[in-house]
Each structure stands twice: as structure tokens, then as C-alpha cells.
Amino acid sequence: MKLLKTLSLSIMGLVGSAAMAQEFSSDIQIRPRYEYTNGFGTLLTPTTSHTSFVGNRARLNLNYKDEKLAVKLALQNVRTWGAVNHLTGGVSNATNSFVLFEGWAQYSFTEKWSTKVGRQVISYDNQRIFGGLDWANQGRSFDAALFKFKGAKSQLDLGFALNAANENKTVPSFPTSVSFGTDLDFKDFQYAWYHTAIKKLGVSFLALNIGREYLKTPTEAETNYYQTFGTYANYAGKKLSLDFSFYGQTGKIGTSEVSAWQTAANLGYAFTPKFKATLGYEFLSGKDQGTSPSMVKSFNPVFGTNHAFNGFMDYFYVGNHANSVGLQDLTLKLDFPIKKVNLSVAPHLFYTANELTATDDKYLGTEVDVTAVYKASKDITLIAGYSQMFASDAMVALKGGLNDTTNNWAYLMVNINPQIFASKK
């Protein structure tokens, strides 16, 4: 504890003193999660079987704030239990070291205008397009610069990012940065996000321009740009809640034109203070299976927290299902507490948006997700979940594998997040 306080006070000294009040705080997160996977992400095959493991996040957050300046430093270690030999001790290596998850500074020019630069989490609305991906132990953060406006009822963020493989002073003879060509990587982006509130109704607009490199020739890379634009709205009443989203995509990925779209709506009603039901539907465009159209018609959620959508077993859009047949997801989520445990039950009915080659049936299957959350103390929360996929023959035609065996997943996660130091002067 003395070491942490010394580190905290040292960082305060480095940041410097301000004429107005200064605040400094520090907290630690330890988050181990046991998972049992038995057909997680895709169906089991005759040669695959279940497995289990424990993943762990350890994160140290340091925060400084005064009248004009806010600074955050978040150091993180992510590992699987057993990946580092028990005799390794404190030796630093690729799987036993801390990395920078966040390191940013925000300066306020006025009460309404500010800028934020550095490694940071970018998350908006329901996190369908931009999300922090907190479920994944590593999370998601960007090296970016933001210009921010925040009024009484409206906000505007303008964001910019530029990626490079290294600090080459001239263009390399072979373009090493062509690795920026996967669904989650990019060469550069620019975006504008605007949000306004009208009583209990919130409305947001997003325009995102992403540049991705591709090999125009074996030794020459070129960057083409595609755009995601749309709106998200949500209403939160005493009993009734509603949210709606619509996004379109256009531009070019590689040499292909893009024309894709997504829409979703969720209607929730609290029948009692302890029971709420939410009916939802989402459509993501796709292409017919087995076709190679010249135009990209499959919607890409880009930087979204995709685990939070379309079932917790991650069959869709979590490192998979890209440039595929799209998806329709009809769900009914039931939230209710039993004593001190908050329970959620959410069945999903999945359908393709486009045609499969082996069948006319678009019904892919039903997944049932059960989640339980128990707050053991102020700083400790227990979260457990169980999910099962009841796949159809159409799912087999799409993904392969077996649907006449049990495909399920379970986890138990402990989130320990105490504040270890706070100072104000």
C-alpha cells in the first residue's frame, strides 16, 4: 500500500500543481473468469470437444483532475491461468507484463470545449458501432485525438486516428502496414458523433470514415475509404423504454464497392419494479451463400461490442460471420431479481438475412442465455452465466458441425474493483 501511495503522489508531482483544486484517485481491478466451452462460437464437430480455462485481467487505474486538465493512466495485464510457468516469478516477458491500456490527457479550453489525446476508450450509445469491449479481458482502446463540445443538452465529438506500423521516415520498399486490412484494423479514421436530449428522449447521429489498405500490386499498397453513418435513439420512461438504430455503409473496401445496412429496435416494459420484459429485433444485411458479388453487401459492426448482441455464445460478428449471409435476431429478454441476485433470461431466434445454398430454410436456431449477478460487497461482484444453442440444419449448412449434440457454454466471473487511494487538495 505504501508503494502505491508513493507512486500516486509521485505522478501528482509530475503532473504539476494547479491554481485550483486538484483531485487524484487510484483503483485496482482484478477480474478472473472461468469458462466452460462446448460449442462456443461455432458448432462442435466429430473431432472437437469441450474445454475449460480461466482468463484473468489485472488493471491499475491512475486518475488526475484539476480545473482544466484531466489525465488517466491505465496499466493492464491479461493472461490465461497457467500460460506463465509458476517458476517465472516476476520475470517480464510477452505473457507476464503490464501494457498501456489507456494513457490520455484532456484539456478544457472553456466549460464547453475540450480536447482529448492519447490511448483511450471510445464508446458511444449502445456500443453497436463504437464500444469499449469490456467483456473481453483485453478490452479495446484507440490511439486518437478528439475535439469535444458539451452543452446543457447536446454533445459533439470529432475524432481522428492515424495508424502506422512504425516510425519510418520514408515509405518502405514493401508496405508493412497492409496488415491494417482486417475487420478491426485500419489505416486511419475520422468521425463525428452528435447527441442531443429532448426530455426523456435521446438522439444521436454518427458519421465514420475508415481507411483500409490493400495491395494494389505485390509491392504497392493503396488506401480506400468506406463510411458508416446513421442514428441511434432511446426513450427511458418510468415503465416504458424504447431504442432504435439505423446505420448504412458505403464507399470502397479494397476494390469492392460497399452497400450494406443495419436496423434494430427494442421495446421494454417494467410490469412491476422487479420484473421487466424487453422484445427486440435486429436486421443486418448480407449476401447469398456461395456467391461472390462485386459489391460488399454484408454489414460490418466495425468497432462494436459485439458480444453484447446476437447471443452470448458469439456465433455472429465476434471474429466471425464477416462477409456472410447477414442475420435476423428476434429476442425476448426477461429481467427479474431473486432475493439479492439479479437474473436475466434471454432467448434468441436466429434467421439468415439472405439465402443459403443447401436449404430454403432461413431459421438458424435458438440460443438461450441465462445471467446472474450478485453484488457480494461494495467492491466485489459475482457474475455467472449459462447459454445453450439449439441449432437447426440451416446452421449446419452455414457453419458446419453437429446439431444433434449439446452445444453450450458456462462461465463464472469475479470482479474485484476497490479504490485504493483518493486525494483532493
PDB file of C-alpha atoms in Angstrom, residues 82-248:
ATOM      1  CA  GLY A  82      -1.089 -21.431 -16.425  1.00  0.00           C
ATOM      2  CA  ALA A  83       0.211 -19.641 -19.525  1.00  0.00           C
ATOM      3  CA  VAL A  84       3.093 -18.318 -17.416  1.00  0.00           C
ATOM      4  CA  ASN A  85       5.095 -21.005 -15.609  1.00  0.00           C
ATOM      5  CA  HIS A  86       4.776 -20.875 -11.828  1.00  0.00           C
ATOM      6  CA  LEU A  87       8.575 -20.600 -11.554  1.00  0.00           C
ATOM      7  CA  THR A  88       8.689 -17.485 -13.750  1.00  0.00           C
ATOM      8  CA  GLY A  89       8.028 -15.203 -10.796  1.00  0.00           C
ATOM      9  CA  GLY A  90       8.381 -11.554 -11.698  1.00  0.00           C
ATOM     10  CA  VAL A  91      10.370 -12.047 -14.878  1.00  0.00           C
ATOM     11  CA  SER A  92       8.932  -9.835 -17.637  1.00  0.00           C
ATOM     12  CA  ASN A  93       8.014 -11.465 -20.921  1.00  0.00           C
ATOM     13  CA  ALA A  94       5.305 -11.272 -23.563  1.00  0.00           C
ATOM     14  CA  THR A  95       2.733 -13.048 -21.399  1.00  0.00           C
ATOM     15  CA  ASN A  96       3.788 -11.741 -17.991  1.00  0.00           C
ATOM     16  CA  SER A  97       3.980  -7.955 -18.238  1.00  0.00           C
ATOM     17  CA  PHE A  98       1.856  -4.836 -17.996  1.00  0.00           C
ATOM     18  CA  VAL A  99       0.902  -2.880 -21.105  1.00  0.00           C
ATOM     19  CA  LEU A 100      -0.666   0.539 -21.563  1.00  0.00           C
ATOM     20  CA  PHE A 101      -4.436   0.141 -21.952  1.00  0.00           C
ATOM     21  CA  GLU A 102      -5.182   3.845 -21.546  1.00  0.00           C
ATOM     22  CA  GLY A 103      -2.910   6.870 -21.416  1.00  0.00           C
ATOM     23  CA  TRP A 104      -4.649  10.122 -22.261  1.00  0.00           C
ATOM     24  CA  ALA A 105      -4.898  13.768 -21.311  1.00  0.00           C
ATOM     25  CA  GLN A 106      -7.959  16.000 -21.679  1.00  0.00           C
ATOM     26  CA  TYR A 107      -7.656  19.770 -21.568  1.00  0.00           C
ATOM     27  CA  SER A 108     -10.692  22.056 -21.220  1.00  0.00           C
ATOM     28  CA  PHE A 109     -10.382  25.341 -23.104  1.00  0.00           C
ATOM     29  CA  THR A 110     -13.739  26.510 -21.728  1.00  0.00           C
ATOM     30  CA  GLU A 111     -16.599  24.935 -19.807  1.00  0.00           C
ATOM     31  CA  LYS A 112     -17.947  23.537 -23.094  1.00  0.00           C
ATOM     32  CA  TRP A 113     -14.920  22.923 -25.325  1.00  0.00           C
ATOM     33  CA  SER A 114     -12.076  20.471 -24.709  1.00  0.00           C
ATOM     34  CA  THR A 115      -9.606  18.188 -26.463  1.00  0.00           C
ATOM     35  CA  LYS A 116      -8.559  14.657 -25.527  1.00  0.00           C
ATOM     36  CA  VAL A 117      -5.439  12.942 -26.925  1.00  0.00           C
ATOM     37  CA  GLY A 118      -3.723   9.618 -26.374  1.00  0.00           C
ATOM     38  CA  ARG A 119      -4.671   5.971 -25.874  1.00  0.00           C
ATOM     39  CA  GLN A 120      -8.346   5.936 -24.904  1.00  0.00           C
ATOM     40  CA  VAL A 121     -11.602   4.003 -24.902  1.00  0.00           C
ATOM     41  CA  ILE A 122     -14.107   5.286 -27.476  1.00  0.00           C
ATOM     42  CA  SER A 123     -17.669   4.223 -26.730  1.00  0.00           C
ATOM     43  CA  TYR A 124     -21.000   5.688 -27.818  1.00  0.00           C
ATOM     44  CA  ASP A 125     -24.696   4.947 -27.362  1.00  0.00           C
ATOM     45  CA  ASN A 126     -25.425   1.202 -27.130  1.00  0.00           C
ATOM     46  CA  GLN A 127     -21.888   0.369 -28.368  1.00  0.00           C
ATOM     47  CA  ARG A 128     -23.102  -1.164 -31.631  1.00  0.00           C
ATOM     48  CA  ILE A 129     -20.594   0.762 -33.778  1.00  0.00           C
ATOM     49  CA  PHE A 130     -18.093   2.100 -31.186  1.00  0.00           C
ATOM     50  CA  GLY A 131     -17.674   0.126 -27.957  1.00  0.00           C
ATOM     51  CA  GLY A 132     -15.188  -0.458 -25.164  1.00  0.00           C
ATOM     52  CA  LEU A 133     -15.453  -4.267 -25.448  1.00  0.00           C
ATOM     53  CA  ASP A 134     -15.177  -4.613 -21.679  1.00  0.00           C
ATOM     54  CA  TRP A 135     -16.281  -8.264 -21.787  1.00  0.00           C
ATOM     55  CA  ALA A 136     -13.004  -9.237 -23.462  1.00  0.00           C
ATOM     56  CA  ASN A 137     -10.240  -9.236 -20.879  1.00  0.00           C
ATOM     57  CA  GLN A 138      -8.019  -7.075 -23.075  1.00  0.00           C
ATOM     58  CA  GLY A 139     -10.788  -4.549 -23.840  1.00  0.00           C
ATOM     59  CA  ARG A 140     -10.481  -2.109 -26.739  1.00  0.00           C
ATOM     60  CA  SER A 141      -8.763   1.281 -26.846  1.00  0.00           C
ATOM     61  CA  PHE A 142      -7.539   3.570 -29.627  1.00  0.00           C
ATOM     62  CA  ASP A 143      -4.666   5.963 -30.217  1.00  0.00           C
ATOM     63  CA  ALA A 144      -6.718   9.007 -31.178  1.00  0.00           C
ATOM     64  CA  ALA A 145      -7.313  12.746 -30.853  1.00  0.00           C
ATOM     65  CA  LEU A 146     -10.770  14.125 -30.023  1.00  0.00           C
ATOM     66  CA  PHE A 147     -12.282  17.594 -30.028  1.00  0.00           C
ATOM     67  CA  LYS A 148     -15.282  17.723 -27.730  1.00  0.00           C
ATOM     68  CA  PHE A 149     -18.213  20.073 -27.149  1.00  0.00           C
ATOM     69  CA  LYS A 150     -20.596  19.518 -24.256  1.00  0.00           C
ATOM     70  CA  GLY A 151     -23.560  21.806 -23.739  1.00  0.00           C
ATOM     71  CA  ALA A 152     -26.524  21.573 -21.397  1.00  0.00           C
ATOM     72  CA  LYS A 153     -28.461  19.172 -23.645  1.00  0.00           C
ATOM     73  CA  SER A 154     -26.143  18.362 -26.526  1.00  0.00           C
ATOM     74  CA  GLN A 155     -22.708  16.897 -27.212  1.00  0.00           C
ATOM     75  CA  LEU A 156     -20.423  16.841 -30.240  1.00  0.00           C
ATOM     76  CA  ASP A 157     -17.264  14.750 -30.611  1.00  0.00           C
ATOM     77  CA  LEU A 158     -14.893  14.965 -33.567  1.00  0.00           C
ATOM     78  CA  GLY A 159     -12.366  12.115 -33.608  1.00  0.00           C
ATOM     79  CA  PHE A 160      -9.212  11.403 -35.609  1.00  0.00           C
ATOM     80  CA  ALA A 161      -6.767   8.481 -35.690  1.00  0.00           C
ATOM     81  CA  LEU A 162      -3.752   7.520 -37.793  1.00  0.00           C
ATOM     82  CA  ASN A 163      -2.053   4.104 -37.621  1.00  0.00           C
ATOM     83  CA  ALA A 164       1.441   3.211 -38.811  1.00  0.00           C
ATOM     84  CA  ALA A 165       3.474   0.034 -38.374  1.00  0.00           C
ATOM     85  CA  ASN A 166       6.491   2.063 -37.193  1.00  0.00           C
ATOM     86  CA  GLU A 167       8.149   5.474 -37.485  1.00  0.00           C
ATOM     87  CA  ASN A 168       9.576   5.105 -40.996  1.00  0.00           C
ATOM     88  CA  LYS A 169      10.798   8.431 -42.328  1.00  0.00           C
ATOM     89  CA  THR A 170      10.241   7.269 -45.902  1.00  0.00           C
ATOM     90  CA  VAL A 171       7.814   4.854 -47.495  1.00  0.00           C
ATOM     91  CA  PRO A 172       9.215   1.319 -47.021  1.00  0.00           C
ATOM     92  CA  SER A 173      10.088  -0.688 -50.124  1.00  0.00           C
ATOM     93  CA  PHE A 174       7.424  -3.176 -49.074  1.00  0.00           C
ATOM     94  CA  PRO A 175       4.284  -1.839 -47.402  1.00  0.00           C
ATOM     95  CA  THR A 176       4.361  -3.497 -43.967  1.00  0.00           C
ATOM     96  CA  SER A 177       1.203  -1.689 -42.930  1.00  0.00           C
ATOM     97  CA  VAL A 178      -1.021  -3.775 -45.197  1.00  0.00           C
ATOM     98  CA  SER A 179      -1.810  -5.731 -42.043  1.00  0.00           C
ATOM     99  CA  PHE A 180      -4.299  -2.904 -41.481  1.00  0.00           C
ATOM    100  CA  GLY A 181      -6.822  -4.728 -43.602  1.00  0.00           C
ATOM    101  CA  THR A 182      -8.833  -6.884 -41.215  1.00  0.00           C
ATOM    102  CA  ASP A 183     -12.266  -6.008 -39.929  1.00  0.00           C
ATOM    103  CA  LEU A 184     -10.904  -4.460 -36.734  1.00  0.00           C
ATOM    104  CA  ASP A 185      -7.768  -2.763 -38.099  1.00  0.00           C
ATOM    105  CA  PHE A 186      -7.470   0.398 -40.129  1.00  0.00           C
ATOM    106  CA  LYS A 187      -5.025   2.908 -41.517  1.00  0.00           C
ATOM    107  CA  ASP A 188      -6.892   5.996 -40.361  1.00  0.00           C
ATOM    108  CA  PHE A 189     -10.345   7.165 -39.362  1.00  0.00           C
ATOM    109  CA  GLN A 190     -12.289  10.374 -38.864  1.00  0.00           C
ATOM    110  CA  TYR A 191     -15.705  10.608 -37.258  1.00  0.00           C
ATOM    111  CA  ALA A 192     -18.325  12.972 -35.911  1.00  0.00           C
ATOM    112  CA  TRP A 193     -20.780  11.980 -33.183  1.00  0.00           C
ATOM    113  CA  TYR A 194     -23.605  14.290 -32.116  1.00  0.00           C
ATOM    114  CA  HIS A 195     -26.046  13.654 -29.292  1.00  0.00           C
ATOM    115  CA  THR A 196     -28.984  15.680 -28.037  1.00  0.00           C
ATOM    116  CA  ALA A 197     -31.591  15.104 -25.343  1.00  0.00           C
ATOM    117  CA  ILE A 198     -35.233  16.146 -25.548  1.00  0.00           C
ATOM    118  CA  LYS A 199     -36.761  15.438 -22.146  1.00  0.00           C
ATOM    119  CA  LYS A 200     -36.612  11.614 -21.830  1.00  0.00           C
ATOM    120  CA  LEU A 201     -35.644  11.086 -25.468  1.00  0.00           C
ATOM    121  CA  GLY A 202     -32.013  10.887 -26.526  1.00  0.00           C
ATOM    122  CA  VAL A 203     -30.994  11.045 -30.199  1.00  0.00           C
ATOM    123  CA  SER A 204     -27.513  10.502 -31.651  1.00  0.00           C
ATOM    124  CA  PHE A 205     -26.028  10.785 -35.127  1.00  0.00           C
ATOM    125  CA  LEU A 206     -22.748   9.180 -36.195  1.00  0.00           C
ATOM    126  CA  ALA A 207     -20.656   9.586 -39.352  1.00  0.00           C
ATOM    127  CA  LEU A 208     -17.489   7.455 -39.503  1.00  0.00           C
ATOM    128  CA  ASN A 209     -14.917   7.354 -42.324  1.00  0.00           C
ATOM    129  CA  ILE A 210     -12.398   4.470 -42.213  1.00  0.00           C
ATOM    130  CA  GLY A 211      -9.362   3.993 -44.426  1.00  0.00           C
ATOM    131  CA  ARG A 212      -8.122   0.454 -45.054  1.00  0.00           C
ATOM    132  CA  GLU A 213      -5.044  -0.504 -47.031  1.00  0.00           C
ATOM    133  CA  TYR A 214      -4.902  -3.240 -49.642  1.00  0.00           C
ATOM    134  CA  LEU A 215      -2.207  -4.467 -52.017  1.00  0.00           C
ATOM    135  CA  LYS A 216      -2.839  -2.768 -55.337  1.00  0.00           C
ATOM    136  CA  THR A 217       0.227  -4.565 -56.710  1.00  0.00           C
ATOM    137  CA  PRO A 218       2.531  -7.090 -54.996  1.00  0.00           C
ATOM    138  CA  THR A 219       4.678  -4.206 -53.703  1.00  0.00           C
ATOM    139  CA  GLU A 220       2.305  -1.226 -53.665  1.00  0.00           C
ATOM    140  CA  ALA A 221      -0.363  -0.503 -51.053  1.00  0.00           C
ATOM    141  CA  GLU A 222      -3.309   1.800 -51.582  1.00  0.00           C
ATOM    142  CA  THR A 223      -5.877   3.099 -49.118  1.00  0.00           C
ATOM    143  CA  ASN A 224      -9.588   3.120 -49.896  1.00  0.00           C
ATOM    144  CA  TYR A 225     -12.277   4.501 -47.618  1.00  0.00           C
ATOM    145  CA  TYR A 226     -15.683   3.283 -46.547  1.00  0.00           C
ATOM    146  CA  GLN A 227     -18.259   5.085 -44.440  1.00  0.00           C
ATOM    147  CA  THR A 228     -20.682   4.114 -41.694  1.00  0.00           C
ATOM    148  CA  PHE A 229     -23.417   6.621 -40.898  1.00  0.00           C
ATOM    149  CA  GLY A 230     -26.698   6.524 -39.059  1.00  0.00           C
ATOM    150  CA  THR A 231     -28.674   7.272 -35.948  1.00  0.00           C
ATOM    151  CA  TYR A 232     -29.491   5.842 -32.549  1.00  0.00           C
ATOM    152  CA  ALA A 233     -32.418   6.946 -30.387  1.00  0.00           C
ATOM    153  CA  ASN A 234     -33.590   5.837 -26.971  1.00  0.00           C
ATOM    154  CA  TYR A 235     -36.500   6.715 -24.710  1.00  0.00           C
ATOM    155  CA  ALA A 236     -36.443   5.888 -20.994  1.00  0.00           C
ATOM    156  CA  GLY A 237     -39.750   6.330 -19.211  1.00  0.00           C
ATOM    157  CA  LYS A 238     -40.853   5.201 -15.786  1.00  0.00           C
ATOM    158  CA  LYS A 239     -42.144   1.888 -17.131  1.00  0.00           C
ATOM    159  CA  LEU A 240     -41.708   2.048 -20.901  1.00  0.00           C
ATOM    160  CA  SER A 241     -38.331   2.045 -22.666  1.00  0.00           C
ATOM    161  CA  LEU A 242     -37.565   2.081 -26.377  1.00  0.00           C
ATOM    162  CA  ASP A 243     -34.465   2.242 -28.519  1.00  0.00           C
ATOM    163  CA  PHE A 244     -33.961   2.252 -32.272  1.00  0.00           C
ATOM    164  CA  SER A 245     -30.947   2.279 -34.563  1.00  0.00           C
ATOM    165  CA  PHE A 246     -30.361   2.513 -38.298  1.00  0.00           C
ATOM    166  CA  TYR A 247     -26.947   2.522 -39.968  1.00  0.00           C
ATOM    167  CA  GLY A 248     -25.824   2.368 -43.573  1.00  0.00           C
TER     168      GLY A 248
END
